[in-house]
Coordinates of C-alpha atoms in Angstrom, one line a residue:
Chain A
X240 CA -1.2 13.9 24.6
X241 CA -0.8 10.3 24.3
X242 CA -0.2 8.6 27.2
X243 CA 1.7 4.8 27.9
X244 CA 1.0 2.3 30.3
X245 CA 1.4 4.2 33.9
X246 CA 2.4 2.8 37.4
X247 CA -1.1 2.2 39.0
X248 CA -2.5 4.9 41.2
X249 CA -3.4 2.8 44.4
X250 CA -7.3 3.7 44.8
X251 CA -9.0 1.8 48.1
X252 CA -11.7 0.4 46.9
X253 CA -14.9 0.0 48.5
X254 CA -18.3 2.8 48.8
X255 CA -16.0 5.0 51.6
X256 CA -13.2 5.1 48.8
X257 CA -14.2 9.1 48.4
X258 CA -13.5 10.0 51.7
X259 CA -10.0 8.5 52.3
X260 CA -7.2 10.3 51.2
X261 CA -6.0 9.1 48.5
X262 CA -2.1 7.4 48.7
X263 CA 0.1 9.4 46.9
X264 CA -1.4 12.8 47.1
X265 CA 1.5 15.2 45.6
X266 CA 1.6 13.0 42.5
X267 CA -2.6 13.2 41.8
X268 CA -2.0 17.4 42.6
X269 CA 0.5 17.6 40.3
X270 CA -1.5 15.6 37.3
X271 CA -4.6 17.7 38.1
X272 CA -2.7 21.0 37.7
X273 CA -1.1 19.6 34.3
X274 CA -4.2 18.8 33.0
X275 CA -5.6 22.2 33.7
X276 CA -3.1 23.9 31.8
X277 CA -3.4 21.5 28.4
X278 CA -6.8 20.0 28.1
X279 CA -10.2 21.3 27.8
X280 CA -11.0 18.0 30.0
X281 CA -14.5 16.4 28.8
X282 CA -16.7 19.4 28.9
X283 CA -19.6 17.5 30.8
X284 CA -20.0 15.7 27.8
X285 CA -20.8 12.1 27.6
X286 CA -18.3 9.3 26.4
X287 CA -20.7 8.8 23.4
X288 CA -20.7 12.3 22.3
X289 CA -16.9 12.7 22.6
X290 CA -16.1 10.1 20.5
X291 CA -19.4 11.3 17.9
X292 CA -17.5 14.9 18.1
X293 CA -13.9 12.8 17.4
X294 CA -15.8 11.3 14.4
X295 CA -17.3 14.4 13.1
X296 CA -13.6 16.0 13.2
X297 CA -12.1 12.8 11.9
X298 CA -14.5 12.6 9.1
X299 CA -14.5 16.4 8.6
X300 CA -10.1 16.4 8.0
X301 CA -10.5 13.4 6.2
X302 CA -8.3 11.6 8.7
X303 CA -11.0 8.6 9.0
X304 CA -14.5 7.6 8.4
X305 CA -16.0 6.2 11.6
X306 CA -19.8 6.5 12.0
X307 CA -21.8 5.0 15.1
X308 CA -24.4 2.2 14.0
X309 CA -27.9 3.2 14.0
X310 CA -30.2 1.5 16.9
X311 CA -31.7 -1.5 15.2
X312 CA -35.6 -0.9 15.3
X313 CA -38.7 -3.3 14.1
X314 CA -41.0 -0.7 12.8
X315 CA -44.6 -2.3 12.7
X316 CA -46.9 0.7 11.8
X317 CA -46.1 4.1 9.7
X318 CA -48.4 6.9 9.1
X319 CA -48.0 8.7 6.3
X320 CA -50.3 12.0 7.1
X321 CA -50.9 14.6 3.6
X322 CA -48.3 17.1 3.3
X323 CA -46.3 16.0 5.9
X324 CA -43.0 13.3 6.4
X325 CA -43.6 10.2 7.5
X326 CA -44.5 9.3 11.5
X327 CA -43.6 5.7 12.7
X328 CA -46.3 4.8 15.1
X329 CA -45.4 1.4 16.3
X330 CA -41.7 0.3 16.7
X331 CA -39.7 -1.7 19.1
X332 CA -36.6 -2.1 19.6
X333 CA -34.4 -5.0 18.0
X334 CA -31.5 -6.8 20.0
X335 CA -28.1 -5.5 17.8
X336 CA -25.4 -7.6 16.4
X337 CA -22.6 -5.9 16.4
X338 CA -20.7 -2.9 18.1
X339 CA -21.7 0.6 18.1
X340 CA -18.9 1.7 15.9
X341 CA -16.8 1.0 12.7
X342 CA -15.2 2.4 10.3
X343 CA -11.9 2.6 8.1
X344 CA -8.7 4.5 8.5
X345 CA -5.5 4.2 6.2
X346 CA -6.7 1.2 4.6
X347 CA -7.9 -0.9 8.0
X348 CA -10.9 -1.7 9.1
X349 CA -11.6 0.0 12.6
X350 CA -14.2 -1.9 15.2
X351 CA -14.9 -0.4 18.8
X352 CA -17.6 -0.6 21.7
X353 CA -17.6 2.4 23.7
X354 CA -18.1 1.7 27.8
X355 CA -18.1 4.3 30.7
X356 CA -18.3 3.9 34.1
X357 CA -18.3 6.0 37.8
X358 CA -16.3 3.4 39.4
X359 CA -12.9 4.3 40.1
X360 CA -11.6 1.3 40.9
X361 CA -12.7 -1.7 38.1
X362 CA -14.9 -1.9 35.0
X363 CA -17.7 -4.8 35.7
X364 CA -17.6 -6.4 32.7
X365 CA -21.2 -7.5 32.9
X366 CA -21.4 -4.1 30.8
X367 CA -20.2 -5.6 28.2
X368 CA -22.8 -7.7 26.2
X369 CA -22.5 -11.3 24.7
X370 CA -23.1 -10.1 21.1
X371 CA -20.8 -7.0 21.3
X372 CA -17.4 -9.9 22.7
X373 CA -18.6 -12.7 19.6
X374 CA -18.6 -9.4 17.1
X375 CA -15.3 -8.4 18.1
X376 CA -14.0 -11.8 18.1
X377 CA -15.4 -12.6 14.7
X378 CA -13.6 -9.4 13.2
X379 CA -10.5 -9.9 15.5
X380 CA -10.5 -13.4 13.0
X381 CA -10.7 -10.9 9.8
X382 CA -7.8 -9.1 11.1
X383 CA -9.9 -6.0 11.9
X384 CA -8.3 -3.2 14.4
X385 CA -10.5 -4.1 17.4
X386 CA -11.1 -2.3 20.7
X387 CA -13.0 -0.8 23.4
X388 CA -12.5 2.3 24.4
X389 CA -13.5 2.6 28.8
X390 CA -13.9 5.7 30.3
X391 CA -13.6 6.7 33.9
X392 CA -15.8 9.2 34.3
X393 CA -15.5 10.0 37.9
X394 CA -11.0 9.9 37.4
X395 CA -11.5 11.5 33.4
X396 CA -9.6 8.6 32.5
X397 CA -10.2 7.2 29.2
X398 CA -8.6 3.6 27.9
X399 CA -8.3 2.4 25.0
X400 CA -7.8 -1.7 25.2
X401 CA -7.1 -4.0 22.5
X402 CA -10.7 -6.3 22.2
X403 CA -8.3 -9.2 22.7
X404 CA -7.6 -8.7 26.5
X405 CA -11.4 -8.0 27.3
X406 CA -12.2 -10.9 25.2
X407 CA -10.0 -12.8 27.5
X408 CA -11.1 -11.3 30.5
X409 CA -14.9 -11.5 30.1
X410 CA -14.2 -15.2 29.0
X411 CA -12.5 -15.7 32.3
X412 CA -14.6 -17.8 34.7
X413 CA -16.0 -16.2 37.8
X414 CA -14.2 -13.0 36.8
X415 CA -16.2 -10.4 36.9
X416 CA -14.0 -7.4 36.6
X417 CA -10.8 -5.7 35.3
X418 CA -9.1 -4.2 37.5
X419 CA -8.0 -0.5 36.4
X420 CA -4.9 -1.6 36.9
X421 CA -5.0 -4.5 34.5
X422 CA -6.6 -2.1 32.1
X423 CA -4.1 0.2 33.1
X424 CA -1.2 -2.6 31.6
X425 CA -3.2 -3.4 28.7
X426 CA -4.5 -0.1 27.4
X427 CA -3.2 3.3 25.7
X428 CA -4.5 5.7 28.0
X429 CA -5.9 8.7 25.8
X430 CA -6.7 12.4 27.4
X431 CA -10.0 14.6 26.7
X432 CA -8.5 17.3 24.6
X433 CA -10.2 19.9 22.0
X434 CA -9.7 18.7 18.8
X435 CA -10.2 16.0 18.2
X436 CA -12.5 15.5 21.8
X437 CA -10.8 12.3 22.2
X438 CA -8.1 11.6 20.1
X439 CA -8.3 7.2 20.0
X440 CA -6.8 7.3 16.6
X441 CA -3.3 8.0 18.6
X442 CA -3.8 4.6 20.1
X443 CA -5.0 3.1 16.8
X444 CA -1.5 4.4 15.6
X445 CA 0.2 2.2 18.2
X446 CA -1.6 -0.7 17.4
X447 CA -0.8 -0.3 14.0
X448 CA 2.8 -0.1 14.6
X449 CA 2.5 -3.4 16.5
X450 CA 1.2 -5.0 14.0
X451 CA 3.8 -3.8 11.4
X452 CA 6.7 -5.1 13.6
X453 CA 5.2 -8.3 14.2
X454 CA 4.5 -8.8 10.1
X455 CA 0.9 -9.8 10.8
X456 CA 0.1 -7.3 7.6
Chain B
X173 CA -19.1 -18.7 -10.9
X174 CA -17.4 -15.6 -11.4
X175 CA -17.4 -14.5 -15.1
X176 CA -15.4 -11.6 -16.3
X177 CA -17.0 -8.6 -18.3
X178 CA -18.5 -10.1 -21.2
X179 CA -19.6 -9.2 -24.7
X180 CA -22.5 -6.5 -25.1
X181 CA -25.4 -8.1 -25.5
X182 CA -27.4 -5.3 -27.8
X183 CA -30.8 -4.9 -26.3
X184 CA -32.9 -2.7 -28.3
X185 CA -33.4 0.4 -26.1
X186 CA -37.3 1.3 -25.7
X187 CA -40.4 0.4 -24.5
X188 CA -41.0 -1.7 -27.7
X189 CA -38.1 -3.9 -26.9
X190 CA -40.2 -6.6 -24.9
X191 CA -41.7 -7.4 -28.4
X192 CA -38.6 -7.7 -30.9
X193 CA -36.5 -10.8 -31.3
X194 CA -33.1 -11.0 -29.6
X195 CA -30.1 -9.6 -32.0
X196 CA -28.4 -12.9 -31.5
X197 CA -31.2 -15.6 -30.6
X198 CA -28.7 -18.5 -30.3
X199 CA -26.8 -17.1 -27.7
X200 CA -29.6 -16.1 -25.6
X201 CA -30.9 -19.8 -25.3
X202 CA -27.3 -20.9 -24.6
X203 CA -26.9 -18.8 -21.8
X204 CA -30.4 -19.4 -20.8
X205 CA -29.8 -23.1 -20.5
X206 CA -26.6 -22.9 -19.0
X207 CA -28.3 -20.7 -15.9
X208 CA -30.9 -23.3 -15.7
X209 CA -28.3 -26.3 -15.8
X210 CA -25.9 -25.1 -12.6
X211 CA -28.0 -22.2 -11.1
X212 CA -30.6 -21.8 -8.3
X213 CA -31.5 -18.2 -9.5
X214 CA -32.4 -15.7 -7.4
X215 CA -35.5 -17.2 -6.3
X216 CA -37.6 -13.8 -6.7
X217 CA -35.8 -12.7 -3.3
X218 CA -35.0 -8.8 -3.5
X219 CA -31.3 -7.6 -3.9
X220 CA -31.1 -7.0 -0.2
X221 CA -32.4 -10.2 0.4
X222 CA -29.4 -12.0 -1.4
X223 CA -27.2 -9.9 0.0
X224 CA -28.3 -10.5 3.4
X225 CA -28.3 -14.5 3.3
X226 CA -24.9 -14.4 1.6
X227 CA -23.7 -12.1 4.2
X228 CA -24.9 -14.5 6.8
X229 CA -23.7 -17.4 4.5
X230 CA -20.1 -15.2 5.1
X231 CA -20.5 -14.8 9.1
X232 CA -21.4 -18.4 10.1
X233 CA -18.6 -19.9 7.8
X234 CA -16.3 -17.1 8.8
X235 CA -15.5 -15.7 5.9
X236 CA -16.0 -11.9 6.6
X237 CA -18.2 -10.0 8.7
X238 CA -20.5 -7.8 6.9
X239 CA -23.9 -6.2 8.2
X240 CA -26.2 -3.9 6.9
X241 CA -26.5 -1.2 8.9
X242 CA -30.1 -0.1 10.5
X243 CA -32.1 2.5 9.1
X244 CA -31.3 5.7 11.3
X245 CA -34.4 6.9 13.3
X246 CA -35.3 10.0 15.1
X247 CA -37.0 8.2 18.2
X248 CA -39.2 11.0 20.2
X249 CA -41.7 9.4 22.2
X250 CA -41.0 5.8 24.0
X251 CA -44.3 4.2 26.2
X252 CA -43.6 1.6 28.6
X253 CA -46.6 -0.8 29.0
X254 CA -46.1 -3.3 32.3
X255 CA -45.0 -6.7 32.0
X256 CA -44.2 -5.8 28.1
X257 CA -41.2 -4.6 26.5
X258 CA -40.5 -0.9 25.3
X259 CA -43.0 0.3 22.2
X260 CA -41.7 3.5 20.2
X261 CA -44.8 5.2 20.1
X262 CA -43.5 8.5 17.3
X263 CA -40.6 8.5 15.4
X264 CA -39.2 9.9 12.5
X265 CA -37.0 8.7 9.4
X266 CA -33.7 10.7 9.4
X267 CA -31.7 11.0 6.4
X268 CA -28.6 8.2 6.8
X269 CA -24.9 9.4 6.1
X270 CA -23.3 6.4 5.0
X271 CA -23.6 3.0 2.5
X272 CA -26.0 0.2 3.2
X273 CA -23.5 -2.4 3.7
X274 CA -20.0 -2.4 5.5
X275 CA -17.5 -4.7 7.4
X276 CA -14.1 -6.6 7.2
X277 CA -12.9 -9.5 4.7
X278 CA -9.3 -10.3 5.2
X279 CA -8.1 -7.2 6.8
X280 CA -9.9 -4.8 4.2
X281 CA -12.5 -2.9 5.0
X282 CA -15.5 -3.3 2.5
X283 CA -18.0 -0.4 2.0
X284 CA -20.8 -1.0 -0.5
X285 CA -24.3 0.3 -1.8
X286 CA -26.9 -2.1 -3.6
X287 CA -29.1 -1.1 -6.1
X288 CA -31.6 -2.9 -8.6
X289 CA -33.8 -1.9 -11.4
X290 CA -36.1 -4.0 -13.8
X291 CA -34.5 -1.9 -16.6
X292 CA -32.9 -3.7 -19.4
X293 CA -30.1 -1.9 -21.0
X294 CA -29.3 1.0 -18.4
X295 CA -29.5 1.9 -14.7
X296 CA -30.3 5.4 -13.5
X297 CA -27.8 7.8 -12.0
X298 CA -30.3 9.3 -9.6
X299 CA -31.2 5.5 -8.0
X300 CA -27.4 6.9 -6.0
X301 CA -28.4 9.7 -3.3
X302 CA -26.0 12.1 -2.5
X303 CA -25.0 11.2 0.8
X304 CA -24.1 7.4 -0.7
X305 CA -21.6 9.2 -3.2
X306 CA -19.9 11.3 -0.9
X307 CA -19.2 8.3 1.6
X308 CA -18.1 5.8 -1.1
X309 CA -15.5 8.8 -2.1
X310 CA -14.1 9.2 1.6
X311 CA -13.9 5.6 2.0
X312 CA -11.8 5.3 -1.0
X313 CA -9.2 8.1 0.3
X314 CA -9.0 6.4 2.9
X315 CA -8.2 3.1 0.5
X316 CA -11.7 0.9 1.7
X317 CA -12.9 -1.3 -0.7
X318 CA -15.7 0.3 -2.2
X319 CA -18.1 -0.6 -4.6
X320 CA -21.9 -1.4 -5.9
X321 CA -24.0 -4.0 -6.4
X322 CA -26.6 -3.7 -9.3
X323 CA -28.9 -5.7 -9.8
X324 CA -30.6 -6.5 -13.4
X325 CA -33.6 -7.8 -12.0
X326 CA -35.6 -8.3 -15.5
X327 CA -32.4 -9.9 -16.6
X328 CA -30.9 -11.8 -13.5
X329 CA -27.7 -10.2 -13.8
X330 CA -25.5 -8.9 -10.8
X331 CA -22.9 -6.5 -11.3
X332 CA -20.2 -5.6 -8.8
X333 CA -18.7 -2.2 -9.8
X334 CA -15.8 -0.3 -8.2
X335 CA -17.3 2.6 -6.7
X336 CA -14.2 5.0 -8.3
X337 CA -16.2 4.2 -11.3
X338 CA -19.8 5.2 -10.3
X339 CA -18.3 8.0 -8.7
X340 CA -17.2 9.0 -12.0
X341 CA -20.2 8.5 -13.9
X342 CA -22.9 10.3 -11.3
X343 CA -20.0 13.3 -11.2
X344 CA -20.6 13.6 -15.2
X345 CA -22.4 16.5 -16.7
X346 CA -25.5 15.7 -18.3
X347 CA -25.3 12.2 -17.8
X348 CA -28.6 10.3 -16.2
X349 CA -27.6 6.8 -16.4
X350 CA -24.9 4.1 -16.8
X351 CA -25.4 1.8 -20.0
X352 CA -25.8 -1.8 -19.8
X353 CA -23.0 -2.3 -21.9
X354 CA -20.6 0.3 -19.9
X355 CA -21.8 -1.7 -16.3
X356 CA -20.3 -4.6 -18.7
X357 CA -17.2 -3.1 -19.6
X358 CA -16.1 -1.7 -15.5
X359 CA -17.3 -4.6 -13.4
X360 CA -17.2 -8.1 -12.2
X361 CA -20.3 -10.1 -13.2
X362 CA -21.5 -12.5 -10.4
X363 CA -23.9 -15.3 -10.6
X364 CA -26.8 -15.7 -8.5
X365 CA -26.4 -19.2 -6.4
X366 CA -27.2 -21.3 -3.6
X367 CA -24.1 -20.8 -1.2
X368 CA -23.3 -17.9 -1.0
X369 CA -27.0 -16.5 -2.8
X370 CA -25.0 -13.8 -4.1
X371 CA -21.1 -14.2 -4.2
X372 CA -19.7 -10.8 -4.3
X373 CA -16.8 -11.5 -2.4
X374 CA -15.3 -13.4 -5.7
X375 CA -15.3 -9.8 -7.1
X376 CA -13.7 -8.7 -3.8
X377 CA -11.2 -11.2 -4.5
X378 CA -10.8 -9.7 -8.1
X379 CA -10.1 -6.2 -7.0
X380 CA -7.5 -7.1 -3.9
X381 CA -5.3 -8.8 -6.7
X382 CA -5.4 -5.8 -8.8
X383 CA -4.9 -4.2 -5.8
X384 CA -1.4 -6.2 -4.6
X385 CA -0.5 -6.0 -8.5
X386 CA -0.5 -2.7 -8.6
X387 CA 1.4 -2.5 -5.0
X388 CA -1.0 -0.2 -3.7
X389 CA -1.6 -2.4 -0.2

């Protein structure tokens, strides 16, 4: 199910990039009957609730312990009406300082952000926030397993991509894209499957056996 | 800073015990005068409090990256006023599904609960909800870091416990709270300071060399 780095697909680019055929047509038939036959593909489900579902089955088989952060909220005004819970009243909500997700698997300390997009060509990276890239960069420093994980939703592509290249990337002056193809080359490339939904771990495993050959823990 | 488990200190149990003497009056005014001599105290800030300056103490000299995570909120009804941001207008508290506090020092992955209680010689069991237990115990299979903070309030004493040990204790038949003395026995006192306000990393330190002694990481 795990996927490596694959030759780019040439997509035009541009709003008529739907109606042209695309390049290498027997090659896209052949990967759309393949995944027919072994994937239960995304199931109309957002990238949030495929990786909640990956978390719930990660969590649930003891493989990891991943939870999404709660939305920071200011509350301002509770009621607290006679025989019944609690209502907050007056609440706003708070700018966040970190990522949506982290947890800990085998001993290391997991950080993502969680990104789709309809574009089939590039992921703006105006998507990504200032405060998500400094909170990945300050666990990156902590040697924390950092990443994003971009999803294609238009293709049913999903990428997982080392925090150090985005990091890079959304540092770059006047850049204000990657390319799929550079995320392509950077990125394990993960497919929607059943159990778990989407199985990132399997590209946590790679970056884990990076990090064993080059001694860094 | 960091002291090791100490002596008992026998506090007579009871609501009487305000009124006694001190067993061993000396030592009491030693220790006193040593706090007073090298300490800034607590500064009547909460538990959370502390924690939260030292954790920012932590992040700006990039020591670790720790957050507490947000309360979890059901959000059902949003208004948005003109020229004015976003007011949550009914929402609900749900029940959370993890520890207060979590991040990365070093590569680990830290997972920890904070608790105080102006009692003198015991804390309460029941101050640990379920949900806190059960997350602690799935960290630690999946070898996080896990542990408590406890704060003595009455007595300005902070104690940072492994959570294998709470674990234990709340899993015990019958039994409603952990003594003084045992807290004593199974943790790493800290000292309430300026920088950090609350140094529980030192006890981090403590455990990851147990930790590499034992050849567990």
């Amino acid at each position: 199910m795990l996927t490596g780095v694959k030759s780019m697909v040439k997509y035009p680019s541009g709003s008529m990039a739907a109606f042209r055929k695309p390049a290498n047509k027997p090659k896209l038939r052949r990967a759309y009957h393949h995944k027919k036959g072994v994937n239960f593909s995304d199931r109309g489900m957002t990238l949030e609730q495929q990786i909640n579902e990956s978390n719930k089955y990660y969590l649930e088989e003891e493989i990891a312990v991943v939870h999404k952060k709660p939305t920071p909220i200011q509350i301002v005004k509770v009621d607290y009406p006679k025989r019944s819970k609690a209502v907050i009243r007056e609440a706003y909500f708070r700018q966040a300082s970190t990522t949506d997700y982290n947890g800990v698997y085998q001993g290391y300390y997991l950080d993502f952000e969680a990104k789709e997009t309809r574009n089939k060509t590039n992921f703006p990276l105006k998507n990504f926030h200032e405060h998500q890239i400094f909170h990945l960069a300050k666990c990156l420093k902590q040697d924390g397993i950092c990443f994003t994980i971009i999803g294609f939703t238009s293709l049913q592509r999903y990428f997982v991509t080392p925090a150090s290249f985005v990091i890079k990337a959304w540092r770059t002056k006047d850049k204000s894209s990657m390319t799929l193809k550079e995320i392509e080359d950077h990125s394990i490339e993960i497919k929607s499957g059943f159990r778990p939904t989407l199985p990132y771990l399997m590209a946590v495993d790679h970056f884990i056996s990076v990090r064993k050959v080059n001694n860094d823990k």
